[in-house]
Amino acid sequence: MESIRVGLVADPAAPTVIARRLTDLRPLDGRNAWNVTVLSEPFTTGSEDVDAAVGRLQDHARRQDWDLVIGLTELPLHDSEGRHLLVEADPERQAAVLSLPALGGFRMHSRARRAVRSLLTGMADPSTQEEHQVALSRLRGRWRLLSGMVLANRPWLLVPGLKSALVAALATSAVATVNSTVWLLASSMSWWRLVVATVASVALVVGWLVIDGELWDRPDDDSPSARERSRLYNASTLLTLTVGVLICYVALYIVNLAWAYFILDPDLVGSSLNAPVGPGDLFVLAWFVASAATVGGGLGSGLESDESIRAAAYSKREQDRRERLARDRSADS
């Protein structure tokens, strides 16, 4: 039997990695095999609606001589009513668009595999000619989409991007840990003040990164869809930065604690505070120092222009996509 030529057009980076793992897809019903080809190309939905995106996929299919084509994008899709979509399929044009973040943040590869297989099976069936949409629920679907967007941002990659801030924070904490005034302040802090200090320090660093990196997205116009897209982009950016800064905070706390246990003599600290000092007091000291050093180190992060920080914002990646598409189109013309 002649195989069906399938094209997967995927955003660069993670979506392309997922697409390349799907080249071995086979139909489960024993029908014609699929010959899958992957094309990595920026896929923008901020400047194009879903219909225009499907039309562009169809153009690729004609040029590449594909029978079926699916676009894999890391951007959210929505319909004319403002509902967020998992997939928009047009079997008549043999094309579909799949929003990877709408699959949720976990088990992305296996979920994408099932979704693409289901789409290909449906579009390969000649009896299926109606347009097909899968919309997410209003509340639960929004949180699922947002979690997928945050994990698509890969917040753990912010840690190398904040390396100079981490170095500054470590230097600050190393000095603060041996300061008797800091010992006195830490011993006077109640647990709820330590919690407030942690939240405030992380929030200050996140706010500074947003302002310094100009990561806040503003809607292109006053339409409800543009405002909703900006809210979604900004929420994912804030959550991504918060997770990344929290990872740095935990790493800083662990280093502080190890340093305090190594360098400080509890008897010496106790004589300075006129009170006995136990292991719990060193935990509190490391906690307090981590919060103070996070603020000091975070302010130094403005000296960096690492791409991993820019990548935390969907709006910045969308801008990069548009610029790359414009360059490619001008080169083709």
PDB file of N, CA and C in Angstrom, residues 8-85:
ATOM      1  N   LEU A   8       4.698  17.807   9.473  1.00  0.00           N
ATOM      2  CA  LEU A   8       4.527  18.439  10.783  1.00  0.00           C
ATOM      3  C   LEU A   8       5.312  19.743  10.772  1.00  0.00           C
ATOM      4  N   VAL A   9       4.600  20.868  10.830  1.00  0.00           N
ATOM      5  CA  VAL A   9       5.229  22.185  10.879  1.00  0.00           C
ATOM      6  C   VAL A   9       5.238  22.632  12.330  1.00  0.00           C
ATOM      7  N   ALA A  10       6.433  22.780  12.915  1.00  0.00           N
ATOM      8  CA  ALA A  10       6.547  23.009  14.354  1.00  0.00           C
ATOM      9  C   ALA A  10       7.340  24.275  14.650  1.00  0.00           C
ATOM     10  N   ASP A  11       6.937  24.937  15.734  1.00  0.00           N
ATOM     11  CA  ASP A  11       7.737  26.054  16.235  1.00  0.00           C
ATOM     12  C   ASP A  11       9.147  25.564  16.548  1.00  0.00           C
ATOM     13  N   PRO A  12      10.144  26.456  16.464  1.00  0.00           N
ATOM     14  CA  PRO A  12      11.505  26.056  16.850  1.00  0.00           C
ATOM     15  C   PRO A  12      11.565  25.656  18.321  1.00  0.00           C
ATOM     16  N   ALA A  13      12.697  25.050  18.701  1.00  0.00           N
ATOM     17  CA  ALA A  13      12.977  24.620  20.072  1.00  0.00           C
ATOM     18  C   ALA A  13      12.098  23.441  20.471  1.00  0.00           C
ATOM     19  N   ALA A  14      11.407  23.535  21.609  1.00  0.00           N
ATOM     20  CA  ALA A  14      10.710  22.380  22.183  1.00  0.00           C
ATOM     21  C   ALA A  14       9.668  21.762  21.243  1.00  0.00           C
ATOM     22  N   PRO A  15       8.809  22.541  20.560  1.00  0.00           N
ATOM     23  CA  PRO A  15       7.852  21.904  19.645  1.00  0.00           C
ATOM     24  C   PRO A  15       8.520  21.105  18.528  1.00  0.00           C
ATOM     25  N   THR A  16       9.659  21.588  18.029  1.00  0.00           N
ATOM     26  CA  THR A  16      10.373  20.841  16.997  1.00  0.00           C
ATOM     27  C   THR A  16      10.926  19.539  17.560  1.00  0.00           C
ATOM     28  N   VAL A  17      11.409  19.576  18.810  1.00  0.00           N
ATOM     29  CA  VAL A  17      11.903  18.350  19.451  1.00  0.00           C
ATOM     30  C   VAL A  17      10.773  17.331  19.563  1.00  0.00           C
ATOM     31  N   ILE A  18       9.598  17.799  19.979  1.00  0.00           N
ATOM     32  CA  ILE A  18       8.439  16.903  20.090  1.00  0.00           C
ATOM     33  C   ILE A  18       8.064  16.345  18.725  1.00  0.00           C
ATOM     34  N   ALA A  19       8.044  17.220  17.701  1.00  0.00           N
ATOM     35  CA  ALA A  19       7.664  16.779  16.358  1.00  0.00           C
ATOM     36  C   ALA A  19       8.612  15.711  15.832  1.00  0.00           C
ATOM     37  N   ARG A  20       9.899  15.874  16.079  1.00  0.00           N
ATOM     38  CA  ARG A  20      10.874  14.903  15.569  1.00  0.00           C
ATOM     39  C   ARG A  20      10.739  13.542  16.247  1.00  0.00           C
ATOM     40  N   ARG A  21      10.167  13.523  17.434  1.00  0.00           N
ATOM     41  CA  ARG A  21       9.928  12.245  18.097  1.00  0.00           C
ATOM     42  C   ARG A  21       8.669  11.553  17.574  1.00  0.00           C
ATOM     43  N   LEU A  22       7.952  12.236  16.688  1.00  0.00           N
ATOM     44  CA  LEU A  22       6.720  11.672  16.144  1.00  0.00           C
ATOM     45  C   LEU A  22       6.905  11.109  14.740  1.00  0.00           C
ATOM     46  N   THR A  23       8.128  11.113  14.253  1.00  0.00           N
ATOM     47  CA  THR A  23       8.365  10.645  12.881  1.00  0.00           C
ATOM     48  C   THR A  23       8.145   9.146  12.735  1.00  0.00           C
ATOM     49  N   ASP A  24       8.086   8.414  13.849  1.00  0.00           N
ATOM     50  CA  ASP A  24       7.861   6.971  13.779  1.00  0.00           C
ATOM     51  C   ASP A  24       6.397   6.605  13.996  1.00  0.00           C
ATOM     52  N   LEU A  25       5.481   7.601  13.962  1.00  0.00           N
ATOM     53  CA  LEU A  25       4.062   7.323  14.170  1.00  0.00           C
ATOM     54  C   LEU A  25       3.531   6.378  13.099  1.00  0.00           C
ATOM     55  N   ARG A  26       2.690   5.454  13.535  1.00  0.00           N
ATOM     56  CA  ARG A  26       2.047   4.527  12.619  1.00  0.00           C
ATOM     57  C   ARG A  26       0.568   4.427  12.976  1.00  0.00           C
ATOM     58  N   PRO A  27      -0.301   4.251  11.991  1.00  0.00           N
ATOM     59  CA  PRO A  27      -1.733   4.093  12.299  1.00  0.00           C
ATOM     60  C   PRO A  27      -1.983   2.794  13.059  1.00  0.00           C
ATOM     61  N   LEU A  28      -2.960   2.836  13.961  1.00  0.00           N
ATOM     62  CA  LEU A  28      -3.259   1.657  14.775  1.00  0.00           C
ATOM     63  C   LEU A  28      -4.230   0.705  14.098  1.00  0.00           C
ATOM     64  N   ASP A  29      -4.891   1.172  13.029  1.00  0.00           N
ATOM     65  CA  ASP A  29      -5.916   0.349  12.390  1.00  0.00           C
ATOM     66  C   ASP A  29      -5.396  -0.432  11.196  1.00  0.00           C
ATOM     67  N   GLY A  30      -4.077  -0.401  10.963  1.00  0.00           N
ATOM     68  CA  GLY A  30      -3.505  -1.173   9.866  1.00  0.00           C
ATOM     69  C   GLY A  30      -3.686  -0.564   8.497  1.00  0.00           C
ATOM     70  N   ARG A  31      -4.136   0.679   8.421  1.00  0.00           N
ATOM     71  CA  ARG A  31      -4.309   1.336   7.126  1.00  0.00           C
ATOM     72  C   ARG A  31      -2.958   1.779   6.565  1.00  0.00           C
ATOM     73  N   ASN A  32      -3.004   2.586   5.515  1.00  0.00           N
ATOM     74  CA  ASN A  32      -1.777   3.033   4.866  1.00  0.00           C
ATOM     75  C   ASN A  32      -0.823   3.665   5.875  1.00  0.00           C
ATOM     76  N   ALA A  33       0.457   3.334   5.772  1.00  0.00           N
ATOM     77  CA  ALA A  33       1.459   3.870   6.696  1.00  0.00           C
ATOM     78  C   ALA A  33       1.645   5.369   6.467  1.00  0.00           C
ATOM     79  N   TRP A  34       2.185   6.031   7.487  1.00  0.00           N
ATOM     80  CA  TRP A  34       2.439   7.465   7.403  1.00  0.00           C
ATOM     81  C   TRP A  34       3.933   7.712   7.216  1.00  0.00           C
ATOM     82  N   ASN A  35       4.254   8.520   6.237  1.00  0.00           N
ATOM     83  CA  ASN A  35       5.634   8.951   6.016  1.00  0.00           C
ATOM     84  C   ASN A  35       5.745  10.392   6.523  1.00  0.00           C
ATOM     85  N   VAL A  36       6.267  10.555   7.746  1.00  0.00           N
ATOM     86  CA  VAL A  36       6.213  11.841   8.448  1.00  0.00           C
ATOM     87  C   VAL A  36       7.486  12.645   8.199  1.00  0.00           C
ATOM     88  N   THR A  37       7.298  13.924   7.802  1.00  0.00           N
ATOM     89  CA  THR A  37       8.400  14.868   7.611  1.00  0.00           C
ATOM     90  C   THR A  37       8.190  16.062   8.538  1.00  0.00           C
ATOM     91  N   VAL A  38       9.272  16.551   9.142  1.00  0.00           N
ATOM     92  CA  VAL A  38       9.182  17.674  10.087  1.00  0.00           C
ATOM     93  C   VAL A  38       9.807  18.915   9.465  1.00  0.00           C
ATOM     94  N   LEU A  39       9.095  20.039   9.571  1.00  0.00           N
ATOM     95  CA  LEU A  39       9.601  21.341   9.138  1.00  0.00           C
ATOM     96  C   LEU A  39       9.558  22.282  10.332  1.00  0.00           C
ATOM     97  N   SER A  40      10.712  22.816  10.729  1.00  0.00           N
ATOM     98  CA  SER A  40      10.784  23.750  11.854  1.00  0.00           C
ATOM     99  C   SER A  40      10.659  25.175  11.329  1.00  0.00           C
ATOM    100  N   GLU A  41       9.599  25.858  11.751  1.00  0.00           N
ATOM    101  CA  GLU A  41       9.348  27.223  11.287  1.00  0.00           C
ATOM    102  C   GLU A  41       8.556  27.968  12.350  1.00  0.00           C
ATOM    103  N   PRO A  42       8.868  29.235  12.569  1.00  0.00           N
ATOM    104  CA  PRO A  42       8.091  30.018  13.545  1.00  0.00           C
ATOM    105  C   PRO A  42       6.622  30.042  13.169  1.00  0.00           C
ATOM    106  N   PHE A  43       5.799  29.808  14.149  1.00  0.00           N
ATOM    107  CA  PHE A  43       4.359  29.681  13.930  1.00  0.00           C
ATOM    108  C   PHE A  43       3.675  30.737  14.776  1.00  0.00           C
ATOM    109  N   THR A  44       3.272  31.844  14.182  1.00  0.00           N
ATOM    110  CA  THR A  44       2.693  32.933  14.964  1.00  0.00           C
ATOM    111  C   THR A  44       1.187  32.936  14.840  1.00  0.00           C
ATOM    112  N   THR A  45       0.535  33.093  15.977  1.00  0.00           N
ATOM    113  CA  THR A  45      -0.908  33.279  15.976  1.00  0.00           C
ATOM    114  C   THR A  45      -1.277  34.662  16.497  1.00  0.00           C
ATOM    115  N   GLY A  46      -0.286  35.452  16.912  1.00  0.00           N
ATOM    116  CA  GLY A  46      -0.581  36.802  17.365  1.00  0.00           C
ATOM    117  C   GLY A  46      -0.905  37.717  16.200  1.00  0.00           C
ATOM    118  N   SER A  47      -0.315  37.447  15.030  1.00  0.00           N
ATOM    119  CA  SER A  47      -0.554  38.288  13.861  1.00  0.00           C
ATOM    120  C   SER A  47      -1.451  37.591  12.846  1.00  0.00           C
ATOM    121  N   GLU A  48      -1.827  36.335  13.096  1.00  0.00           N
ATOM    122  CA  GLU A  48      -2.678  35.588  12.182  1.00  0.00           C
ATOM    123  C   GLU A  48      -3.756  34.883  12.975  1.00  0.00           C
ATOM    124  N   ASP A  49      -4.969  34.802  12.423  1.00  0.00           N
ATOM    125  CA  ASP A  49      -5.980  33.998  13.090  1.00  0.00           C
ATOM    126  C   ASP A  49      -5.800  32.544  12.684  1.00  0.00           C
ATOM    127  N   VAL A  50      -6.617  31.671  13.261  1.00  0.00           N
ATOM    128  CA  VAL A  50      -6.432  30.247  13.038  1.00  0.00           C
ATOM    129  C   VAL A  50      -6.669  29.884  11.582  1.00  0.00           C
ATOM    130  N   ASP A  51      -7.670  30.517  10.936  1.00  0.00           N
ATOM    131  CA  ASP A  51      -7.946  30.215   9.532  1.00  0.00           C
ATOM    132  C   ASP A  51      -6.758  30.556   8.645  1.00  0.00           C
ATOM    133  N   ALA A  52      -6.134  31.704   8.905  1.00  0.00           N
ATOM    134  CA  ALA A  52      -4.958  32.082   8.119  1.00  0.00           C
ATOM    135  C   ALA A  52      -3.807  31.108   8.362  1.00  0.00           C
ATOM    136  N   ALA A  53      -3.678  30.640   9.613  1.00  0.00           N
ATOM    137  CA  ALA A  53      -2.616  29.683   9.922  1.00  0.00           C
ATOM    138  C   ALA A  53      -2.846  28.363   9.194  1.00  0.00           C
ATOM    139  N   VAL A  54      -4.108  27.903   9.155  1.00  0.00           N
ATOM    140  CA  VAL A  54      -4.428  26.675   8.423  1.00  0.00           C
ATOM    141  C   VAL A  54      -4.140  26.854   6.937  1.00  0.00           C
ATOM    142  N   GLY A  55      -4.455  28.035   6.411  1.00  0.00           N
ATOM    143  CA  GLY A  55      -4.148  28.301   5.011  1.00  0.00           C
ATOM    144  C   GLY A  55      -2.658  28.265   4.731  1.00  0.00           C
ATOM    145  N   ARG A  56      -1.859  28.781   5.661  1.00  0.00           N
ATOM    146  CA  ARG A  56      -0.402  28.752   5.471  1.00  0.00           C
ATOM    147  C   ARG A  56       0.116  27.322   5.516  1.00  0.00           C
ATOM    148  N   LEU A  57      -0.458  26.509   6.398  1.00  0.00           N
ATOM    149  CA  LEU A  57      -0.072  25.097   6.440  1.00  0.00           C
ATOM    150  C   LEU A  57      -0.413  24.401   5.125  1.00  0.00           C
ATOM    151  N   GLN A  58      -1.558  24.767   4.550  1.00  0.00           N
ATOM    152  CA  GLN A  58      -1.953  24.165   3.283  1.00  0.00           C
ATOM    153  C   GLN A  58      -0.982  24.556   2.165  1.00  0.00           C
ATOM    154  N   ASP A  59      -0.480  25.784   2.222  1.00  0.00           N
ATOM    155  CA  ASP A  59       0.526  26.209   1.235  1.00  0.00           C
ATOM    156  C   ASP A  59       1.781  25.351   1.356  1.00  0.00           C
ATOM    157  N   HIS A  60       2.202  25.089   2.587  1.00  0.00           N
ATOM    158  CA  HIS A  60       3.358  24.210   2.797  1.00  0.00           C
ATOM    159  C   HIS A  60       3.099  22.824   2.221  1.00  0.00           C
ATOM    160  N   ALA A  61       1.872  22.325   2.429  1.00  0.00           N
ATOM    161  CA  ALA A  61       1.534  20.989   1.945  1.00  0.00           C
ATOM    162  C   ALA A  61       1.632  20.916   0.428  1.00  0.00           C
ATOM    163  N   ARG A  62       1.184  21.970  -0.254  1.00  0.00           N
ATOM    164  CA  ARG A  62       1.269  21.975  -1.714  1.00  0.00           C
ATOM    165  C   ARG A  62       2.722  22.018  -2.177  1.00  0.00           C
ATOM    166  N   ARG A  63       3.542  22.850  -1.519  1.00  0.00           N
ATOM    167  CA  ARG A  63       4.936  22.965  -1.942  1.00  0.00           C
ATOM    168  C   ARG A  63       5.725  21.682  -1.657  1.00  0.00           C
ATOM    169  N   GLN A  64       5.423  21.048  -0.517  1.00  0.00           N
ATOM    170  CA  GLN A  64       6.179  19.863  -0.114  1.00  0.00           C
ATOM    171  C   GLN A  64       5.560  18.553  -0.609  1.00  0.00           C
ATOM    172  N   ASP A  65       4.400  18.676  -1.277  1.00  0.00           N
ATOM    173  CA  ASP A  65       3.692  17.497  -1.775  1.00  0.00           C
ATOM    174  C   ASP A  65       3.280  16.568  -0.632  1.00  0.00           C
ATOM    175  N   TRP A  66       2.721  17.171   0.434  1.00  0.00           N
ATOM    176  CA  TRP A  66       2.222  16.397   1.562  1.00  0.00           C
ATOM    177  C   TRP A  66       0.739  16.109   1.351  1.00  0.00           C
ATOM    178  N   ASP A  67       0.281  14.970   1.835  1.00  0.00           N
ATOM    179  CA  ASP A  67      -1.145  14.652   1.800  1.00  0.00           C
ATOM    180  C   ASP A  67      -1.869  15.264   2.998  1.00  0.00           C
ATOM    181  N   LEU A  68      -1.224  15.259   4.161  1.00  0.00           N
ATOM    182  CA  LEU A  68      -1.792  15.808   5.392  1.00  0.00           C
ATOM    183  C   LEU A  68      -0.741  16.688   6.064  1.00  0.00           C
ATOM    184  N   VAL A  69      -1.193  17.734   6.758  1.00  0.00           N
ATOM    185  CA  VAL A  69      -0.251  18.615   7.443  1.00  0.00           C
ATOM    186  C   VAL A  69      -0.842  19.041   8.780  1.00  0.00           C
ATOM    187  N   ILE A  70       0.001  19.057   9.803  1.00  0.00           N
ATOM    188  CA  ILE A  70      -0.399  19.491  11.146  1.00  0.00           C
ATOM    189  C   ILE A  70       0.626  20.497  11.655  1.00  0.00           C
ATOM    190  N   GLY A  71       0.143  21.599  12.208  1.00  0.00           N
ATOM    191  CA  GLY A  71       1.014  22.592  12.824  1.00  0.00           C
ATOM    192  C   GLY A  71       1.060  22.394  14.333  1.00  0.00           C
ATOM    193  N   LEU A  72       2.269  22.364  14.885  1.00  0.00           N
ATOM    194  CA  LEU A  72       2.458  22.241  16.338  1.00  0.00           C
ATOM    195  C   LEU A  72       3.008  23.559  16.850  1.00  0.00           C
ATOM    196  N   THR A  73       2.214  24.255  17.641  1.00  0.00           N
ATOM    197  CA  THR A  73       2.636  25.556  18.146  1.00  0.00           C
ATOM    198  C   THR A  73       2.632  25.572  19.664  1.00  0.00           C
ATOM    199  N   GLU A  74       3.510  26.366  20.249  1.00  0.00           N
ATOM    200  CA  GLU A  74       3.535  26.522  21.708  1.00  0.00           C
ATOM    201  C   GLU A  74       2.693  27.710  22.143  1.00  0.00           C
ATOM    202  N   LEU A  75       1.988  28.332  21.218  1.00  0.00           N
ATOM    203  CA  LEU A  75       1.153  29.481  21.537  1.00  0.00           C
ATOM    204  C   LEU A  75      -0.295  29.061  21.753  1.00  0.00           C
ATOM    205  N   PRO A  76      -1.048  29.798  22.551  1.00  0.00           N
ATOM    206  CA  PRO A  76      -2.463  29.472  22.766  1.00  0.00           C
ATOM    207  C   PRO A  76      -3.295  29.822  21.542  1.00  0.00           C
ATOM    208  N   LEU A  77      -4.299  29.019  21.274  1.00  0.00           N
ATOM    209  CA  LEU A  77      -5.245  29.272  20.190  1.00  0.00           C
ATOM    210  C   LEU A  77      -6.598  29.630  20.787  1.00  0.00           C
ATOM    211  N   HIS A  78      -7.366  30.395  20.077  1.00  0.00           N
ATOM    212  CA  HIS A  78      -8.714  30.715  20.544  1.00  0.00           C
ATOM    213  C   HIS A  78      -9.632  30.894  19.339  1.00  0.00           C
ATOM    214  N   ASP A  79     -10.934  30.700  19.568  1.00  0.00           N
ATOM    215  CA  ASP A  79     -11.898  30.847  18.484  1.00  0.00           C
ATOM    216  C   ASP A  79     -12.505  32.236  18.508  1.00  0.00           C
ATOM    217  N   SER A  80     -13.488  32.459  17.651  1.00  0.00           N
ATOM    218  CA  SER A  80     -14.099  33.783  17.544  1.00  0.00           C
ATOM    219  C   SER A  80     -14.863  34.177  18.796  1.00  0.00           C
ATOM    220  N   GLU A  81     -15.254  33.203  19.621  1.00  0.00           N
ATOM    221  CA  GLU A  81     -15.978  33.486  20.861  1.00  0.00           C
ATOM    222  C   GLU A  81     -15.052  33.675  22.048  1.00  0.00           C
ATOM    223  N   GLY A  82     -13.737  33.612  21.806  1.00  0.00           N
ATOM    224  CA  GLY A  82     -12.775  33.813  22.877  1.00  0.00           C
ATOM    225  C   GLY A  82     -12.439  32.561  23.666  1.00  0.00           C
ATOM    226  N   ARG A  83     -12.983  31.406  23.271  1.00  0.00           N
ATOM    227  CA  ARG A  83     -12.655  30.158  23.974  1.00  0.00           C
ATOM    228  C   ARG A  83     -11.278  29.674  23.543  1.00  0.00           C
ATOM    229  N   HIS A  84     -10.531  29.136  24.506  1.00  0.00           N
ATOM    230  CA  HIS A  84      -9.221  28.593  24.184  1.00  0.00           C
ATOM    231  C   HIS A  84      -9.379  27.209  23.566  1.00  0.00           C
ATOM    232  N   LEU A  85      -8.571  26.947  22.542  1.00  0.00           N
ATOM    233  CA  LEU A  85      -8.698  25.717  21.767  1.00  0.00           C
ATOM    234  C   LEU A  85      -7.501  24.809  21.979  1.00  0.00           C
TER     235      LEU A  85
END
